[in-house]
Amino acid sequence: MLKVGLTGGIGAGKSAVSQLLASYGAVIVDADLVAREVVGPGTPGLDAVVAEFGADVLAGDGTLDRPKLGAIVFADDGRREALNALVHPLVAARSAEIEAAAGTDAVVVHDVPLLVENGLAPLYDSVVVVDASPQTQLDRLVRLRGMAEADARARMAAQAARGDRLAVADVVIDNDGPPERLEPQVRRLWEDLRQAAHRRP
């Protein structure tokens, strides 16, 4: 099994790379999806979040109101750290379960937005960083996702600096250009990862 960490700043296009790798046959462990799962209705994770942040972070149907919680934690480093302390151990445990279910010759790609911020690079055989300029990230967030510019800038500022991400990269995928430039890069990456997986004992 080859364990790959995939990361990138918000709006860089990490999800597009993850989807391509999944289509080629990678086992994807999506930290964002796992994070939603571990705070789903009826979970101990959701109970812990409500105990920390109050029932106001619940939507009318009892699910987590993620935009409301996001507005709290992205405006306050201390509150964000408190949320991470609750959720990250649950995400790590669930991710390990998914990984354990993959085949011994699998390429398991951990799609982790906060890989650099949480010092997780040493956990992987290879780290892939999807890179785009801050200007491109901001444009995508505002134009394609409909974020207010101030919100987009706040979310970008809450993440690791571009240079810090690039410093841990074994492979950099340049996603600053048009979509048609992305697929050939990811196809080459997949071929390299498959070869590396086969070489492992």
CSV table of C-alpha atoms in Angstrom, one decimal:
chain,number,residue,atom,x,y,z
A,1,MET,CA,0.0,0.0,0.0
A,2,LEU,CA,1.2,3.5,-0.9
A,3,LYS,CA,-0.1,6.3,1.4
A,4,VAL,CA,-0.3,9.7,-0.3
A,5,GLY,CA,-1.1,13.0,1.3
A,6,LEU,CA,-3.0,15.4,-1.1
A,7,THR,CA,-3.4,19.0,-0.1
A,8,GLY,CA,-3.7,22.5,-1.4
A,9,GLY,CA,-5.1,25.9,-0.5
A,10,ILE,CA,-8.8,26.6,-0.7
A,11,GLY,CA,-9.7,27.3,-4.3
A,12,ALA,CA,-6.5,25.7,-5.7
A,13,GLY,CA,-8.3,22.7,-7.2
A,14,LYS,CA,-7.5,19.9,-4.8
A,15,SER,CA,-10.9,18.4,-5.2
A,16,ALA,CA,-10.6,18.2,-9.0
A,17,VAL,CA,-7.3,16.3,-8.6
A,18,SER,CA,-8.8,14.0,-6.0
A,19,GLN,CA,-11.7,13.2,-8.4
A,20,LEU,CA,-9.3,12.4,-11.2
A,21,LEU,CA,-7.2,10.1,-9.0
A,22,ALA,CA,-10.4,8.3,-7.9
A,23,SER,CA,-11.4,7.8,-11.5
A,24,TYR,CA,-8.1,6.1,-12.2
A,25,GLY,CA,-8.5,3.7,-9.2
A,26,ALA,CA,-7.1,5.4,-6.2
A,27,VAL,CA,-8.8,4.8,-2.8
A,28,ILE,CA,-9.7,8.3,-1.6
A,29,VAL,CA,-9.9,9.2,2.1
A,30,ASP,CA,-11.5,12.6,2.0
A,31,ALA,CA,-10.9,14.4,5.3
A,32,ASP,CA,-13.7,16.8,4.7
A,33,LEU,CA,-16.3,14.1,4.1
A,34,VAL,CA,-15.0,12.1,7.1
A,35,ALA,CA,-15.2,15.2,9.2
A,36,ARG,CA,-18.9,15.6,8.2
A,37,GLU,CA,-19.5,11.9,9.0
A,38,VAL,CA,-18.0,12.0,12.5
A,39,VAL,CA,-20.3,15.0,13.5
A,40,GLY,CA,-23.4,13.6,11.9
A,41,PRO,CA,-26.7,13.4,13.8
A,42,GLY,CA,-26.6,11.1,16.7
A,43,THR,CA,-22.8,10.8,16.9
A,44,PRO,CA,-20.6,11.5,19.9
A,45,GLY,CA,-18.7,14.0,17.7
A,46,LEU,CA,-21.8,16.2,17.3
A,47,ASP,CA,-22.6,16.0,21.0
A,48,ALA,CA,-19.0,17.2,21.7
A,49,VAL,CA,-19.3,20.1,19.3
A,50,VAL,CA,-22.6,21.2,20.8
A,51,ALA,CA,-21.2,20.9,24.3
A,52,GLU,CA,-18.3,23.2,23.3
A,53,PHE,CA,-20.1,25.7,21.0
A,54,GLY,CA,-23.8,25.6,22.2
A,55,ALA,CA,-27.0,24.4,20.6
A,56,ASP,CA,-27.0,27.5,18.3
A,57,VAL,CA,-24.7,25.7,15.9
A,58,LEU,CA,-27.5,23.2,15.2
A,59,ALA,CA,-29.8,23.6,12.2
A,60,GLY,CA,-33.5,23.1,12.6
A,61,ASP,CA,-33.3,19.4,11.6
A,62,GLY,CA,-30.7,18.7,14.3
A,63,THR,CA,-27.7,18.6,11.9
A,64,LEU,CA,-24.7,20.8,12.3
A,65,ASP,CA,-25.1,24.2,10.8
A,66,ARG,CA,-21.7,24.3,9.2
A,67,PRO,CA,-21.9,27.9,7.8
A,68,LYS,CA,-22.8,29.2,11.3
A,69,LEU,CA,-20.0,27.2,13.0
A,70,GLY,CA,-17.6,28.3,10.2
A,71,ALA,CA,-18.4,31.9,10.8
A,72,ILE,CA,-17.4,31.4,14.5
A,73,VAL,CA,-14.2,29.5,14.0
A,74,PHE,CA,-12.8,31.3,11.1
A,75,ALA,CA,-13.1,34.6,13.0
A,76,ASP,CA,-11.3,33.3,16.1
A,77,ASP,CA,-8.1,31.2,16.2
A,78,GLY,CA,-8.8,30.0,19.7
A,79,ARG,CA,-12.3,28.7,18.7
A,80,ARG,CA,-10.9,27.1,15.6
A,81,GLU,CA,-8.3,25.3,17.7
A,82,ALA,CA,-11.0,24.1,20.1
A,83,LEU,CA,-13.0,22.6,17.2
A,84,ASN,CA,-10.0,21.0,15.7
A,85,ALA,CA,-9.1,19.4,19.0
A,86,LEU,CA,-12.5,17.8,19.1
A,87,VAL,CA,-12.8,16.7,15.5
A,88,HIS,CA,-9.3,15.8,14.3
A,89,PRO,CA,-8.9,12.7,16.5
A,90,LEU,CA,-12.2,11.4,15.3
A,91,VAL,CA,-11.3,12.0,11.7
A,92,ALA,CA,-7.9,10.3,12.2
A,93,ALA,CA,-9.6,7.2,13.6
A,94,ARG,CA,-12.2,6.9,10.9
A,95,SER,CA,-9.6,7.6,8.2
A,96,ALA,CA,-7.5,4.7,9.5
A,97,GLU,CA,-10.5,2.4,9.3
A,98,ILE,CA,-11.0,3.3,5.6
A,99,GLU,CA,-7.3,2.8,4.9
A,100,ALA,CA,-7.2,-0.6,6.6
A,101,ALA,CA,-10.0,-1.8,4.3
A,102,ALA,CA,-8.0,-1.0,1.1
A,103,GLY,CA,-6.1,-3.7,-0.6
A,104,THR,CA,-2.4,-4.2,0.2
A,105,ASP,CA,-1.4,-3.0,-3.3
A,106,ALA,CA,-3.7,0.0,-3.2
A,107,VAL,CA,-2.8,3.7,-3.7
A,108,VAL,CA,-4.6,5.4,-0.8
A,109,VAL,CA,-4.9,9.1,-1.2
A,110,HIS,CA,-5.6,11.1,1.9
A,111,ASP,CA,-7.3,14.3,0.7
A,112,VAL,CA,-6.4,16.6,3.7
A,113,PRO,CA,-6.9,20.4,3.5
A,114,LEU,CA,-5.0,21.0,6.7
A,115,LEU,CA,-2.1,18.6,6.1
A,116,VAL,CA,0.5,21.3,6.5
A,117,GLU,CA,-1.2,23.2,9.4
A,118,ASN,CA,-1.4,20.0,11.4
A,119,GLY,CA,2.1,18.7,10.6
A,120,LEU,CA,0.9,15.5,8.9
A,121,ALA,CA,3.4,15.3,6.1
A,122,PRO,CA,5.6,12.6,7.8
A,123,LEU,CA,2.6,10.2,7.9
A,124,TYR,CA,2.6,9.7,4.1
A,125,ASP,CA,4.9,8.0,1.6
A,126,SER,CA,4.5,11.0,-0.7
A,127,VAL,CA,2.9,14.4,-0.4
A,128,VAL,CA,1.2,16.0,-3.4
A,129,VAL,CA,0.4,19.8,-3.3
A,130,VAL,CA,-2.0,21.3,-5.7
A,131,ASP,CA,-0.8,24.8,-6.2
A,132,ALA,CA,-2.4,28.0,-7.6
A,133,SER,CA,-1.6,31.7,-7.1
A,134,PRO,CA,-3.5,33.6,-4.4
A,135,GLN,CA,-5.0,35.7,-7.1
A,136,THR,CA,-6.4,32.5,-8.8
A,137,GLN,CA,-7.6,31.1,-5.5
A,138,LEU,CA,-9.5,34.4,-4.7
A,139,ASP,CA,-11.0,34.6,-8.2
A,140,ARG,CA,-12.3,31.0,-8.0
A,141,LEU,CA,-13.8,31.5,-4.5
A,142,VAL,CA,-15.6,34.7,-5.4
A,143,ARG,CA,-16.5,34.0,-9.0
A,144,LEU,CA,-17.2,30.2,-9.0
A,145,ARG,CA,-18.3,29.6,-5.4
A,146,GLY,CA,-20.0,32.9,-4.8
A,147,MET,CA,-18.1,33.8,-1.6
A,148,ALA,CA,-17.9,37.4,-0.5
A,149,GLU,CA,-14.4,38.6,-1.0
A,150,ALA,CA,-13.8,39.3,2.7
A,151,ASP,CA,-14.9,35.7,3.6
A,152,ALA,CA,-12.7,34.3,0.9
A,153,ARG,CA,-9.7,36.3,2.1
A,154,ALA,CA,-10.4,35.2,5.7
A,155,ARG,CA,-10.4,31.6,4.8
A,156,MET,CA,-7.3,31.9,2.7
A,157,ALA,CA,-5.5,33.7,5.6
A,158,ALA,CA,-6.5,30.9,8.1
A,159,GLN,CA,-4.6,28.4,6.0
A,160,ALA,CA,-0.9,27.7,5.7
A,161,ALA,CA,1.2,30.0,3.6
A,162,ARG,CA,1.8,28.9,0.0
A,163,GLY,CA,5.5,28.6,0.6
A,164,ASP,CA,4.9,26.3,3.6
A,165,ARG,CA,2.8,24.0,1.5
A,166,LEU,CA,5.3,23.9,-1.3
A,167,ALA,CA,8.1,23.1,1.3
A,168,VAL,CA,6.6,19.7,2.2
A,169,ALA,CA,5.7,18.7,-1.4
A,170,ASP,CA,7.2,15.7,-3.1
A,171,VAL,CA,5.1,16.5,-6.2
A,172,VAL,CA,3.5,19.8,-7.1
A,173,ILE,CA,0.5,20.0,-9.4
A,174,ASP,CA,0.3,23.4,-11.1
A,175,ASN,CA,-3.4,24.3,-11.3
A,176,ASP,CA,-3.0,28.0,-12.1
A,177,GLY,CA,-4.1,27.6,-15.7
A,178,PRO,CA,-7.1,26.3,-17.6
A,179,PRO,CA,-8.7,22.9,-16.7
A,180,GLU,CA,-7.3,21.1,-19.7
A,181,ARG,CA,-3.8,21.5,-18.3
A,182,LEU,CA,-4.7,19.6,-15.2
A,183,GLU,CA,-5.6,16.1,-16.4
A,184,PRO,CA,-2.3,15.3,-18.1
A,185,GLN,CA,-0.4,16.2,-15.0
A,186,VAL,CA,-2.6,14.1,-12.8
A,187,ARG,CA,-2.4,11.2,-15.2
A,188,ARG,CA,1.4,11.3,-15.0
A,189,LEU,CA,1.2,11.5,-11.2
A,190,TRP,CA,-1.1,8.4,-11.1
A,191,GLU,CA,1.3,6.4,-13.3
A,192,ASP,CA,4.2,7.3,-11.0
A,193,LEU,CA,2.2,6.4,-7.9
A,194,ARG,CA,1.1,3.0,-9.3
A,195,GLN,CA,4.8,2.2,-10.1
A,196,ALA,CA,5.8,3.2,-6.6
A,197,ALA,CA,3.1,1.1,-5.0
A,198,HIS,CA,4.2,-2.0,-7.0
A,199,ARG,CA,7.8,-1.5,-5.9
A,200,ARG,CA,6.9,-1.5,-2.2
A,201,PRO,CA,7.4,-4.8,-0.4
